[in-house]
Amino acid sequence: MPDQPADKRPHLVLQDTSKAVGFTAHSAGGGATSVVPDLPRQQHGQALRAQIEALKPVSTEVVHTQAQQGLESGLGLQIQFASQPDVELAFESLANETQKIELLSVRRDGTHTYANVFVPDGKLAHFERYVTEYLEEKKDKNGNARDHRALLNTIASIRAAELRALWTDEPALLPDDVTVPFWWEVWLPVRGQRQAVVEDFKKLARLAECVVSDKQVEFPERTVLLMYGSQQQFSRSVMTLNCVAELRYAKETAEFFDGMTVAEQQEWADDLLQRAQMPEGDVPRICFLDTGVNRGHPLLAPLMDAADLHTIEPAWGVDDTANHGTGLAGLAGYGDLTDALALTGPIEIPHRLESVKLVPKDGGNNGDARHHAYLFTEGVARPEVAAPNRARVFTSAVSASDYRDRGRPSSWSSAVDKLAADTDGAGQYPRLFVLSAGNIRDPNAWAAYPASLSTNLVHDPGQAWNAITVGAFTHKADTEGHASLKAIAAEGGPSPFSTTSRTWDGAWPLKPDVMFEGGNAAKDDFGAVGMASLNLLTTHNEPVDRLFTTTNATSAASALCARMAAQIMAAYPNLRPETVRALIVHSAEWTEAMRAMYLPAGHGPSKSDYVHLIRHCGWGVPDLERALWSAGNSLTLVVEDVVHPYAKVKDKGVITRDMNLHALPWPMEELEALQDSQVELRVTLSYFIEPNPSARGSTSKFYYPSHRLRFDVQRPLDGSTDDFVARINAAAQREDEGDPVNPKDPNWYLGELKRHRGSLHQDVWTGTAAELASRGFVAVYPSAGWWRTRPALERYDLPAQV
């Protein structure tokens, strides 16, 4: 723990303060009801029956070919169900585990929804029976309809799935020229033996003369690998593809921002080294997954050993030829060197550095190396094998060159979530990841600031639920000496380089999470330009020629965030990664410039206004002092706990199990004595989910997160603790969309409808001290996730750390 400043006290870390009580979530209420069109039964049913009949000879031929090729992952046909125009397809009802009929992917294109389903050999009869009962207007013994109208009336057509039916990425990314080869990202289902499915696909791809990478990334219900070939080649095998859930375009790596100027003199570095208090003993590490680091720099050599330089490809070496990783290492060690060099007193550095070269010198990957999920996993493994017992925070500013996912999980972001949750190790050793949000690189977009922020979105893998995603803001707005140039961003505003989640679907997390300094740009009547004086100063990768260079954007911001994470880990060495993430976000506040840009003037902000602000600026700018210390007028309570969200009960299946009730040790008399004094209550809930990525929809039972948790705070009208527990237990299952606003507790920034996105939930309540005194309990309770809705995967007994 660093020296304690005046009026600063260590946070209260509470132990064993929660009480587990039974929790039962009821069916969601108040949401929109799907409209089932009223179709002419006989005409529609006969049309569907004819389409199924037409599939029978196709299925017979395909199964015969599959058998001849010796496929081992199941014989059958992939078929596509298309919805009626502007009608929500009841796709969940298409799957049937008993019949081994598997829903593979769901995509929406214009007014239609398309679902791809694998139907094993002989199981077309399942859908044929549905149509027969529909035509006969089947009823059960109680006279209730069992005619499958709710499903069949949403279906417009049933046909064999073609290549484009498996494509779930942006349609424009699929080349018009079918002879053009490119790298595909292939998502395979897990059906029986995982590797048997992989080998079947490789066999079919070889027959089509496509090249398949030998590297793969595994998720609970998907295996992802890369294939190189054209549509024309791949189409040769498409009818026999019994083992592809979806196809996407493999990602390219973003170009890295190079250093811009030759900066400073050798004596500045010597002075800084004399003042730097270097760490000793077993201290936390910041591990960079980047372009490598040149530890020959005099400022970096004391912070990292030669044995702590790694690479995922020996041919690449461990050094930094791109002038990127070395610069981020300088920021993580010392902060912005502009500030560090200007100081005269000592600088304490409580952490050390590690490096994994994740990309070669040009900042892009060639061939198989573009499987970023695999590379990221390999990169994490290198330092952990070399030094398995170290406390470390992983950070990466490597991102895709586009933002087409728009919040949807990708193989790369899902791999980050999987590594953070340590799903392969049963969650025993979770990891903390700090990712850059991705940058706006077009000077024309800088000139269009701030409108450009709303249209340039967070880059893959920044949508990862379990990572801290870092955007950039700036305090650098001085263009003195350049009369024709004016800084684009005002002091304290979002950096013109930063990206946002402004147009993401509401189901996805609120990103970025926080913002750190990322520099600024300037403009005149002719356009926007970068300026060295508006950047951050850091270490150059070629110290023989020059010691300092400049850097900027979300890469720089993410390095500064990783530095704060390591400082917290050094001060509180026993805290879990989820808690360190929470302290960073909990300490953040919006600048006045951010509030002025995104909150309305003249009247109180609405909850939607706050969402708008967060999707641009996260929760603002973290403060190290607030993250490390409580004060006389600002108390932070830290609780680490375990929740058992689900349980399997005989005759009931998997149900919600517990919610944890936390008593808050308020100084009641002091709060009541303050009466109408305005106070603020900030609650931050941080946990890691196990990902289960697919294109089967986020609002169905096929959830991406293993579990979802919610929090609620006791209200004055709850009365007793038992009344509070009863209210939570009686509440409908909380869903992000369609949940009615509860008017009884309006003084939250976001409220229950808006705050529960992703796996990091924060909200702020404002009111009087007397009102706060009556809020003595916080409940943490479960909502739906695939640990519950996918019982066949047998994860329902697992605990969740919070």
PDB file of N, CA and C in Angstrom, residues 57 63 72 84 89 93 130 171 221 223 260 282 343 402 433 447 485 518 537-538 550 612 658 692 702 751 770:
ATOM      1  N   PRO A  57     -35.779 -35.786 -51.626  1.00  0.00           N
ATOM      2  CA  PRO A  57     -34.749 -36.350 -52.510  1.00  0.00           C
ATOM      3  C   PRO A  57     -33.402 -35.648 -52.355  1.00  0.00           C
ATOM      4  N   VAL A  63     -27.134 -37.123 -47.953  1.00  0.00           N
ATOM      5  CA  VAL A  63     -26.742 -38.104 -46.942  1.00  0.00           C
ATOM      6  C   VAL A  63     -25.928 -39.222 -47.581  1.00  0.00           C
ATOM      7  N   GLU A  72     -18.141 -38.183 -39.965  1.00  0.00           N
ATOM      8  CA  GLU A  72     -18.425 -38.806 -38.674  1.00  0.00           C
ATOM      9  C   GLU A  72     -19.237 -37.926 -37.742  1.00  0.00           C
ATOM     10  N   GLN A  84     -42.074 -14.633 -42.863  1.00  0.00           N
ATOM     11  CA  GLN A  84     -42.961 -13.746 -43.592  1.00  0.00           C
ATOM     12  C   GLN A  84     -42.398 -12.323 -43.504  1.00  0.00           C
ATOM     13  N   LEU A  89     -39.668 -14.348 -36.953  1.00  0.00           N
ATOM     14  CA  LEU A  89     -39.667 -15.804 -37.069  1.00  0.00           C
ATOM     15  C   LEU A  89     -39.548 -16.437 -35.688  1.00  0.00           C
ATOM     16  N   SER A  93     -38.436 -22.283 -31.745  1.00  0.00           N
ATOM     17  CA  SER A  93     -39.250 -23.496 -31.842  1.00  0.00           C
ATOM     18  C   SER A  93     -38.765 -24.436 -32.936  1.00  0.00           C
ATOM     19  N   TYR A 130     -45.505 -31.561 -37.946  1.00  0.00           N
ATOM     20  CA  TYR A 130     -45.997 -30.240 -37.576  1.00  0.00           C
ATOM     21  C   TYR A 130     -47.020 -29.731 -38.590  1.00  0.00           C
ATOM     22  N   PRO A 171     -23.606  -8.353 -45.633  1.00  0.00           N
ATOM     23  CA  PRO A 171     -23.731  -8.910 -46.987  1.00  0.00           C
ATOM     24  C   PRO A 171     -22.729  -8.324 -47.969  1.00  0.00           C
ATOM     25  N   GLU A 221     -20.277 -23.939 -27.544  1.00  0.00           N
ATOM     26  CA  GLU A 221     -21.075 -24.538 -28.607  1.00  0.00           C
ATOM     27  C   GLU A 221     -20.545 -24.237 -30.002  1.00  0.00           C
ATOM     28  N   THR A 223     -16.735 -24.004 -32.569  1.00  0.00           N
ATOM     29  CA  THR A 223     -15.304 -24.012 -32.853  1.00  0.00           C
ATOM     30  C   THR A 223     -15.092 -23.102 -34.049  1.00  0.00           C
ATOM     31  N   MET A 260       5.556  10.634 -34.440  1.00  0.00           N
ATOM     32  CA  MET A 260       5.554  11.746 -35.387  1.00  0.00           C
ATOM     33  C   MET A 260       6.795  12.632 -35.331  1.00  0.00           C
ATOM     34  N   ASP A 282       8.176  -9.162  -5.915  1.00  0.00           N
ATOM     35  CA  ASP A 282       7.133  -9.738  -6.756  1.00  0.00           C
ATOM     36  C   ASP A 282       5.996  -8.737  -6.901  1.00  0.00           C
ATOM     37  N   LEU A 343       8.344  17.162 -13.881  1.00  0.00           N
ATOM     38  CA  LEU A 343       8.371  17.077 -12.429  1.00  0.00           C
ATOM     39  C   LEU A 343       9.797  17.159 -11.908  1.00  0.00           C
ATOM     40  N   ASP A 402     -12.045  -2.374 -38.966  1.00  0.00           N
ATOM     41  CA  ASP A 402     -13.422  -1.949 -39.205  1.00  0.00           C
ATOM     42  C   ASP A 402     -14.229  -2.154 -37.930  1.00  0.00           C
ATOM     43  N   PHE A 433      -8.245  -7.735 -18.618  1.00  0.00           N
ATOM     44  CA  PHE A 433      -7.851  -7.246 -19.935  1.00  0.00           C
ATOM     45  C   PHE A 433      -8.254  -5.786 -20.084  1.00  0.00           C
ATOM     46  N   ALA A 447     -12.241  16.502 -38.852  1.00  0.00           N
ATOM     47  CA  ALA A 447     -12.786  17.827 -39.172  1.00  0.00           C
ATOM     48  C   ALA A 447     -14.292  17.875 -38.944  1.00  0.00           C
ATOM     49  N   LEU A 485      -4.366  27.526 -36.714  1.00  0.00           N
ATOM     50  CA  LEU A 485      -4.897  26.235 -36.275  1.00  0.00           C
ATOM     51  C   LEU A 485      -5.630  26.366 -34.941  1.00  0.00           C
ATOM     52  N   GLY A 518      -5.864  10.818 -24.704  1.00  0.00           N
ATOM     53  CA  GLY A 518      -5.490  10.266 -26.000  1.00  0.00           C
ATOM     54  C   GLY A 518      -5.042  11.312 -26.995  1.00  0.00           C
ATOM     55  N   LEU A 537       3.916  12.341 -25.042  1.00  0.00           N
ATOM     56  CA  LEU A 537       5.330  12.040 -25.230  1.00  0.00           C
ATOM     57  C   LEU A 537       5.648  10.683 -24.619  1.00  0.00           C
ATOM     58  N   THR A 538       6.431   9.872 -25.343  1.00  0.00           N
ATOM     59  CA  THR A 538       6.744   8.543 -24.829  1.00  0.00           C
ATOM     60  C   THR A 538       8.088   8.071 -25.386  1.00  0.00           C
ATOM     61  N   THR A 550       6.226  10.819 -30.127  1.00  0.00           N
ATOM     62  CA  THR A 550       4.877  11.114 -29.655  1.00  0.00           C
ATOM     63  C   THR A 550       3.921  10.013 -30.075  1.00  0.00           C
ATOM     64  N   HIS A 612     -26.910   7.943 -23.825  1.00  0.00           N
ATOM     65  CA  HIS A 612     -26.261   8.627 -24.951  1.00  0.00           C
ATOM     66  C   HIS A 612     -24.870   9.112 -24.541  1.00  0.00           C
ATOM     67  N   ASP A 658     -30.307 -18.500  -6.026  1.00  0.00           N
ATOM     68  CA  ASP A 658     -30.088 -17.565  -4.917  1.00  0.00           C
ATOM     69  C   ASP A 658     -29.947 -16.141  -5.406  1.00  0.00           C
ATOM     70  N   ASN A 692     -20.727 -17.739 -25.000  1.00  0.00           N
ATOM     71  CA  ASN A 692     -21.220 -18.804 -25.876  1.00  0.00           C
ATOM     72  C   ASN A 692     -21.675 -18.140 -27.178  1.00  0.00           C
ATOM     73  N   PHE A 702     -30.978 -18.672 -26.408  1.00  0.00           N
ATOM     74  CA  PHE A 702     -29.591 -18.949 -26.741  1.00  0.00           C
ATOM     75  C   PHE A 702     -28.738 -17.726 -26.416  1.00  0.00           C
ATOM     76  N   GLY A 751     -31.344   3.634 -14.150  1.00  0.00           N
ATOM     77  CA  GLY A 751     -32.495   2.837 -13.744  1.00  0.00           C
ATOM     78  C   GLY A 751     -32.390   1.400 -14.237  1.00  0.00           C
ATOM     79  N   ALA A 770     -31.143  11.788   4.479  1.00  0.00           N
ATOM     80  CA  ALA A 770     -32.171  11.062   5.233  1.00  0.00           C
ATOM     81  C   ALA A 770     -32.725   9.901   4.417  1.00  0.00           C
TER      82      ALA A 770
END
